[in-house]
XYZ file of C-alpha atoms in Angstrom:
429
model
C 153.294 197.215 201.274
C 156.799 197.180 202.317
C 159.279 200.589 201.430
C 161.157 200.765 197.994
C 164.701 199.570 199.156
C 167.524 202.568 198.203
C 169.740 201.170 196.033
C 173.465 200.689 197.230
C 176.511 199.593 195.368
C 179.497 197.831 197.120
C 178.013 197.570 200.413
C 178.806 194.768 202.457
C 175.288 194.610 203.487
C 174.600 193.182 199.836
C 173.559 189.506 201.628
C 171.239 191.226 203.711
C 169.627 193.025 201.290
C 169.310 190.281 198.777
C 167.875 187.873 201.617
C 165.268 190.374 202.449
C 164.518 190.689 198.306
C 163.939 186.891 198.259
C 161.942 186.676 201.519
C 159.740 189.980 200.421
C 159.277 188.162 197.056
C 158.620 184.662 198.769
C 156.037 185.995 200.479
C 154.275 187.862 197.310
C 154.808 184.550 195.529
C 152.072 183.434 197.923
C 149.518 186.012 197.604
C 149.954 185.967 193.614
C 149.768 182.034 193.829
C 145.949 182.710 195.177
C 145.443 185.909 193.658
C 142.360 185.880 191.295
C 142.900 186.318 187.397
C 141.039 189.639 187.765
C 143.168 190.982 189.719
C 146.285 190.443 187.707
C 144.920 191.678 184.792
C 143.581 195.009 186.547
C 147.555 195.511 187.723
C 148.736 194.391 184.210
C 146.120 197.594 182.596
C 147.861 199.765 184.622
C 150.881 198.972 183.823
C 149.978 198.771 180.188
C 148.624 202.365 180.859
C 151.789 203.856 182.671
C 153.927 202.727 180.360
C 152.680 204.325 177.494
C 151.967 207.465 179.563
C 155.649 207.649 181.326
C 156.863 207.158 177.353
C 159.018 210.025 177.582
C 160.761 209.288 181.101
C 161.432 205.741 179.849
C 163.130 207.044 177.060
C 164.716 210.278 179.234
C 166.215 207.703 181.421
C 167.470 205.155 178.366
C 169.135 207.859 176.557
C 171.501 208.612 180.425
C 172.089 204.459 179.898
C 173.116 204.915 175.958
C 175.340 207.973 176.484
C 177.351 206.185 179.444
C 177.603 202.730 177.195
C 178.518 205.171 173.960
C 181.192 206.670 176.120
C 182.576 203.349 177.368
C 183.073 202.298 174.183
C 179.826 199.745 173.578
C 179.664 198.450 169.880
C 176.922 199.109 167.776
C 175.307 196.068 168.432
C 175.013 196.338 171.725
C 173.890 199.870 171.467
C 171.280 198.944 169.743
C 170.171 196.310 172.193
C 170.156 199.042 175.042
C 168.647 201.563 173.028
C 164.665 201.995 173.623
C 162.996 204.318 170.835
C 159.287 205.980 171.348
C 158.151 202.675 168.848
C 160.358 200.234 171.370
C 158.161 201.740 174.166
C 155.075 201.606 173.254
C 155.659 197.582 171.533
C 156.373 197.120 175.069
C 153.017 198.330 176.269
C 151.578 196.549 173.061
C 153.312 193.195 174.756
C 151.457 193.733 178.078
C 148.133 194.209 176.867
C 148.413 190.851 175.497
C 149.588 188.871 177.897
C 146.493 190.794 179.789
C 144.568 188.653 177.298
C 146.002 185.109 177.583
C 144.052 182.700 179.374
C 144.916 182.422 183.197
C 147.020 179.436 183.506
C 146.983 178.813 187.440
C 144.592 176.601 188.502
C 143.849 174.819 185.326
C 143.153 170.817 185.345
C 145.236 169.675 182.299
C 144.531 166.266 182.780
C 141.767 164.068 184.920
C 141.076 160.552 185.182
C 139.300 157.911 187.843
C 141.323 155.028 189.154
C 138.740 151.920 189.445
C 138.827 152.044 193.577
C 136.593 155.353 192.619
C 139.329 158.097 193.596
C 139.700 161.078 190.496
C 143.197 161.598 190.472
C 143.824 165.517 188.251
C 146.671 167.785 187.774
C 146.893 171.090 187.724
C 148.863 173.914 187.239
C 150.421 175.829 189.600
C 152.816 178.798 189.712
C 156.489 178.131 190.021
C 157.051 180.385 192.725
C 160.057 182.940 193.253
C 161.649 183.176 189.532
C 165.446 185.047 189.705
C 165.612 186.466 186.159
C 169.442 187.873 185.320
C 169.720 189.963 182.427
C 172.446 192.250 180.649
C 171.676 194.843 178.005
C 167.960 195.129 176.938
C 165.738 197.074 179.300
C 162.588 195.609 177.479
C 162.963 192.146 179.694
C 162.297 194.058 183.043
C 158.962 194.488 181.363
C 158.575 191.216 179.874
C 160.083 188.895 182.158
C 157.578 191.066 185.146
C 154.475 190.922 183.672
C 154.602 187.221 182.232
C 155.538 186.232 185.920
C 152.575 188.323 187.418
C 149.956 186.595 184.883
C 151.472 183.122 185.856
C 151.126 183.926 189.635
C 155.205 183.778 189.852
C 157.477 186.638 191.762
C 160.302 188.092 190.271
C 163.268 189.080 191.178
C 165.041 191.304 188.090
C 168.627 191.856 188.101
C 169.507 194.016 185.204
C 172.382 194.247 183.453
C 174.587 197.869 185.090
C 174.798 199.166 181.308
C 170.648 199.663 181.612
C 170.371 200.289 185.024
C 168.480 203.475 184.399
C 165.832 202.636 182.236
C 165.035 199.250 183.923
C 164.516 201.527 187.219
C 162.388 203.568 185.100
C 160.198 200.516 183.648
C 160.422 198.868 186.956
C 158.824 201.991 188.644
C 155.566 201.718 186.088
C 155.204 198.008 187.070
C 155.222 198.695 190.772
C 152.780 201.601 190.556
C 150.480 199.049 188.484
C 150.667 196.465 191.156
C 149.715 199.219 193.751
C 146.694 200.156 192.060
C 145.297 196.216 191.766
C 145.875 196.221 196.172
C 149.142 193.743 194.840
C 152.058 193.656 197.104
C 155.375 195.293 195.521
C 157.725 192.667 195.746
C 155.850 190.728 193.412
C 157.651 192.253 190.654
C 161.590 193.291 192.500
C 164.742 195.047 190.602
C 167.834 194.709 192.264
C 168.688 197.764 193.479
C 172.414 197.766 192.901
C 175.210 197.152 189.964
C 177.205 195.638 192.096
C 178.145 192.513 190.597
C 178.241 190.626 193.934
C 174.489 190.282 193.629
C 174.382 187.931 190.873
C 176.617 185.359 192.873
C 174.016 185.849 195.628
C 170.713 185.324 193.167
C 172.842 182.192 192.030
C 173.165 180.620 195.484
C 169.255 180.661 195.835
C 169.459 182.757 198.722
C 168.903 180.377 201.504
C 165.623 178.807 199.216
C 164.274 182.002 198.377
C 164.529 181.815 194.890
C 163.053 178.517 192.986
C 164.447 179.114 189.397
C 166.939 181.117 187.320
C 166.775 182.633 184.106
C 169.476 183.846 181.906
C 169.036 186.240 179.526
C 172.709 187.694 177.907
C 175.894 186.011 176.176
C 177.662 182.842 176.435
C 179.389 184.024 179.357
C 176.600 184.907 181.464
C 174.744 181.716 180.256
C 177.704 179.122 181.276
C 178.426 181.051 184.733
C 174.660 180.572 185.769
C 174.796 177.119 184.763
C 178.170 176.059 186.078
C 177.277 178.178 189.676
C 173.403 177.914 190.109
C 172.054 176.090 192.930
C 168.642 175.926 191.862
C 167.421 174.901 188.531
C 167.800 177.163 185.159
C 166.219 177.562 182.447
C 168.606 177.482 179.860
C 168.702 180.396 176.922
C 172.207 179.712 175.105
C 173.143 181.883 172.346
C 171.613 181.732 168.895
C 173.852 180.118 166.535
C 171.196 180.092 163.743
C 170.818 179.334 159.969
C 169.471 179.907 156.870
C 169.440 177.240 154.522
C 168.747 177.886 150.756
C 167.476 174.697 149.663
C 167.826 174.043 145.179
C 163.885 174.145 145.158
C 163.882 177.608 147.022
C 162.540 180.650 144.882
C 165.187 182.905 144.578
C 163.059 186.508 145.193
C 161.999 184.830 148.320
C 165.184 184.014 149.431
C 166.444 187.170 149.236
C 163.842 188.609 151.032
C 164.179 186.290 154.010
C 167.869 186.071 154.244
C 168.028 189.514 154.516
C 165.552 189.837 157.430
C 166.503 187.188 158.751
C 170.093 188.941 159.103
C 169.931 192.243 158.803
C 166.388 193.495 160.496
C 168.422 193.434 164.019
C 171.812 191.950 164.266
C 171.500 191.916 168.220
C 168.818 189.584 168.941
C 168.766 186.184 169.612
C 167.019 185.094 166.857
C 169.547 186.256 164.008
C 170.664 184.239 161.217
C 174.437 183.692 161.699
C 174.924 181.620 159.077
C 173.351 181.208 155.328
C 174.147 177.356 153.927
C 172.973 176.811 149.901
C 173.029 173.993 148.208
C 175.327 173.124 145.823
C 172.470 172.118 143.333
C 171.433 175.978 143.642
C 175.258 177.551 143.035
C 173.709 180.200 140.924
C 171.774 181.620 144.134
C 174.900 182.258 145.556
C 176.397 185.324 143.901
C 172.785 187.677 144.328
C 172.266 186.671 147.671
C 176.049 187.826 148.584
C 175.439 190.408 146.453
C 172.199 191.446 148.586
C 173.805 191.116 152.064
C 176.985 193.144 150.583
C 175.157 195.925 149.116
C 172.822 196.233 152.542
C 176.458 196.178 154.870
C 176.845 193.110 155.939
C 180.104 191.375 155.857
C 180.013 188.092 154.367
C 182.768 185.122 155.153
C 182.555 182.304 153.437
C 183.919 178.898 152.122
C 186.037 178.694 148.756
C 182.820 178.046 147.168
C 181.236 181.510 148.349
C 184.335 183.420 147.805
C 184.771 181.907 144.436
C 181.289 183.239 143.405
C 182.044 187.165 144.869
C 185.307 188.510 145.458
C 184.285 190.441 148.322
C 183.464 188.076 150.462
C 186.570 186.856 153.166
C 187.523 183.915 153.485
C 185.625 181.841 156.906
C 187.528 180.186 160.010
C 186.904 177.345 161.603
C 185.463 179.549 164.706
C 182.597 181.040 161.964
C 180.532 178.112 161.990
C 180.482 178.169 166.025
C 180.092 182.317 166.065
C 177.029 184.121 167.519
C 178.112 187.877 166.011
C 175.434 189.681 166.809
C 176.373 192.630 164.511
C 176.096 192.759 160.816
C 178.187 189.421 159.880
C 177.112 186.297 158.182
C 179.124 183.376 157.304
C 177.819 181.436 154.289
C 178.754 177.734 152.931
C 177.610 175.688 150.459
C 176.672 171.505 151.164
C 175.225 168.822 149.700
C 171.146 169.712 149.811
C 169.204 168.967 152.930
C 171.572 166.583 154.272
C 174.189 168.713 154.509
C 172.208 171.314 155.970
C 170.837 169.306 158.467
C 174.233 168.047 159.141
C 176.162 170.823 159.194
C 172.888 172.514 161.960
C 173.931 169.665 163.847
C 177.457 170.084 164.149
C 177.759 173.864 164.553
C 173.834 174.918 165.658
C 172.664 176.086 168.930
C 169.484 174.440 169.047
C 167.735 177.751 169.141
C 166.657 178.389 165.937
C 166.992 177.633 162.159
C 165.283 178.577 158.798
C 165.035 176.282 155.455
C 163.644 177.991 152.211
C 162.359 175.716 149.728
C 159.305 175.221 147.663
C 159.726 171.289 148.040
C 157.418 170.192 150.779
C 159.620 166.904 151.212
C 162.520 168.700 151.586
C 161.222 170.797 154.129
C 159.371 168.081 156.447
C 162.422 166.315 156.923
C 164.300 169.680 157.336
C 161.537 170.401 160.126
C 161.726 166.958 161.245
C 165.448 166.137 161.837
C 166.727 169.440 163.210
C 167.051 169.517 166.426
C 165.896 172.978 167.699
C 163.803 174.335 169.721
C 162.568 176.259 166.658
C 162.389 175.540 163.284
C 160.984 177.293 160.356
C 159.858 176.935 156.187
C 160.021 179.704 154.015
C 159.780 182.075 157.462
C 162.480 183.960 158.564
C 164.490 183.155 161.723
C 163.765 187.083 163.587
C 160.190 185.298 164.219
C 162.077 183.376 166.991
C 160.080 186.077 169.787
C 157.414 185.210 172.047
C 155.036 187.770 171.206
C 155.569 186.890 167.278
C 153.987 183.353 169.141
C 150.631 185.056 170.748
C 152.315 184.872 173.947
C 152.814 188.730 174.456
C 156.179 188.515 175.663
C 158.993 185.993 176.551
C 161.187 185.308 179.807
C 163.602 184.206 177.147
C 164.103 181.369 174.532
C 164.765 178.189 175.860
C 166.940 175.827 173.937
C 166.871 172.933 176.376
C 164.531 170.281 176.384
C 163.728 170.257 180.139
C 160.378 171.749 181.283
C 160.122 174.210 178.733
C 161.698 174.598 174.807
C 161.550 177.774 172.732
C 159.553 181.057 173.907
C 158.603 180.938 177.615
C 155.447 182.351 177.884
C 153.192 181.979 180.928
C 152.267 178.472 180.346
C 156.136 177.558 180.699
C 156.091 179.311 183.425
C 154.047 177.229 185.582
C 154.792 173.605 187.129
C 151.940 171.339 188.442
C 150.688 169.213 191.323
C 147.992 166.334 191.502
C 144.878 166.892 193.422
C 143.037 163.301 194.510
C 139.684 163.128 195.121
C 138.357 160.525 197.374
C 135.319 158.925 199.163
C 137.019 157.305 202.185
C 139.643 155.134 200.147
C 142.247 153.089 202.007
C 145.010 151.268 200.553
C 145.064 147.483 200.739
């Protein structure tokens, strides 16, 4: 077991340090690539079991994060991201214990078939190996993105965002001890020991091969630095420009009730509605769901249509349609039934996620059908875009890109494959 490193900020020893983190981690990559199933679930019940019993320092150490970010200014939204509540803790635990329970998959033969010179070609799945994950505000990720690498026999290297440097050290600490107790080496599961800002450059450069992929979890800006700078590939979690759309055939109660989780149950996650379309065949759903999203504090801007059916609501820019608020602001237009939905998803959407509500099955198979996101949802609202909502326990992040892995990466996703060839003495010709 190597020595927790001391954390350091500014120090022009920075490359050294982060080529030791990748080489420590390159070499736990290989131990967890061979390390039985058993094992990593006996490390991921202790960390299951630390977390809930270090509750209070989790929270201790959080609430030092919050005050700094209150002080600096931080909007609600983002507090709210940082912020980690006794419920926040222990859904954390709740996440490990079930990626404790989804099947293994390292080592599992997806596919098999014999070639007619006798050789049985398979492939199999194997474990990506050294995964860089760079996040900003939520602590909950070092825990996620750590135990969904352990269970997929991946190393991690977590670099937090500074605002939550605290309470990742504090979560990070519980998945270390866990490791410990299952005789797994430490790096398996790393947190950059440092804010300084230098390191994500480093993580980006792949640190002389020590790092195989890169994950992204935070705004637009962190998302288009690690894809314009990263030397190795990334799996790509761009923000959540996502919709609601309020088909004629919806019913209205139900509506209602999903617009306004869809919106208002957290404004600062990914999965968010940032935009509510109805159709113009339905005008007279219009004024009560405004009225609903008003009355619970959200702001509404919206075309003349919208604004002609409530006062209130202020009048939408061209930048609306493209906006990821996260805070407690919805933009809302009315088109031409599905089509227009589906085209208007198409010209402003993410690709991340989007909602239709309708009781017309038709309607809603080609809403399902034609847009193009990585998830898409009937009469369900949009806040179910979360891995563990999926089965998977957790989530590294959403992906919204179509290579290797699309929506919620779980462990599965987390894995790439190789052939294995079996053979009797076969030559080729």
């Amino acid at each position: 077991m190597t020595a927790p490193l001391k954390a350091i900020d500014g120090s022009a020893d920075l490359p050294v340090l982060m080529n030791d983190l990748a080489q420590q981690a390159r070499a736990a990559a290989r131990v967890l690539s061979l390390a039985p199933a058993e094992q990593k679930n006996q490390a991921l019940e202790a960390m299951e079991r630390l977390i809930r019993d270090r509750s209070d320092a989790i929270i201790a150490a959080n609430a030092e994060d919050v005050a700094e970010a209150k002080a600096a200014g931080m909007t609600s939204s983002f507090l709210d991201r940082l912020t980690l509540t006794p419920g926040r803790v222990a859904a954390m635990a709740d996440g490990v214990a079930v990626v404790r329970g989804v099947a293994d998959p390292v080592g599992v033969v997806t596919e098999s078939w014999q070639r007619p010179n006798g050789m049985t070609i398979e492939r199999v799945r194997v474990p990506l190996g050294v995964i860089a994950v760079i996040f900003e505000s939520r602590p909950n990720v070092a825990a996620d993105a750590g135990v969904l690498c352990l269970k997929s026999g991946n190393a991690v290297i977590l670099r937090g965002g500074s605002d939550s440097f605290r309470s990742c050290r504090a979560i990070h600490e519980c998945l270390v001890d866990g490791l410990r107790e299952a005789g797994l080496p430490d790096a398996a599961i790393t947190l950059v020991p440092t804010r300084d800002r230098a390191a994500v450059g480093l993580l980006l450069s792949g640190l002389n091969g020590g790092v195989d992929v890169i994950v992204p979890r935070g705004g637009k800006s962190l998302v288009a630095r690690v894809e314009a700078e990263a030397r190795v590939p990334v799996f790509a979690h761009l923000e959540g420009v996502n919709h609601v759309y309020v088909d004629g055939a919806a019913d209205l109660e139900m509506a209602k009730a999903i617009v306004l989780n869809a919106k208002m149950r957290r404004t600062g996650v990914c999965g968010a509605a940032e935009t509510l379309l109805v159709d113009r065949a339905s005008a007279d759903k219009i004024k009560p769901l405004v009225d609903m999203l008003i009355g619970a504090g959200c702001e509404v801007r919206g075309d003349a249509a919208v604004r002609e059916a409530d006062a209130r609501v202020k009048p939408a820019s061209d930048e609306d349609w493209d906006t990821e608020y996260l805070d407690a602001i919805i933009a809302a237009k009315v088109v031409d039934g599905v089509a227009g939905a589906i085209a208007h998803i198409h010209e402003h959407g993410s690709h991340h996620t989007d909602a239709i509500v309708t009781e017309d099955n038709v309607v809603a198979d080609k809403f399902l059908n034609e847009v193009d996101s990585a998830i898409v949802l009937h009469n369900a609202s949009t806040q179910f875009a979360d891995g563990g909502e999926f089965g998977f326990g957790a989530e590294i992040g959403i992906a919204t890109g179509k290579f290797h892995a699309r929506g919620p990466v779980g462990v599965e996703q987390l894995t790439s494959f190789k052939y294995r060839i079996h053979g009797t003495g076969q030559t080729r010709p």
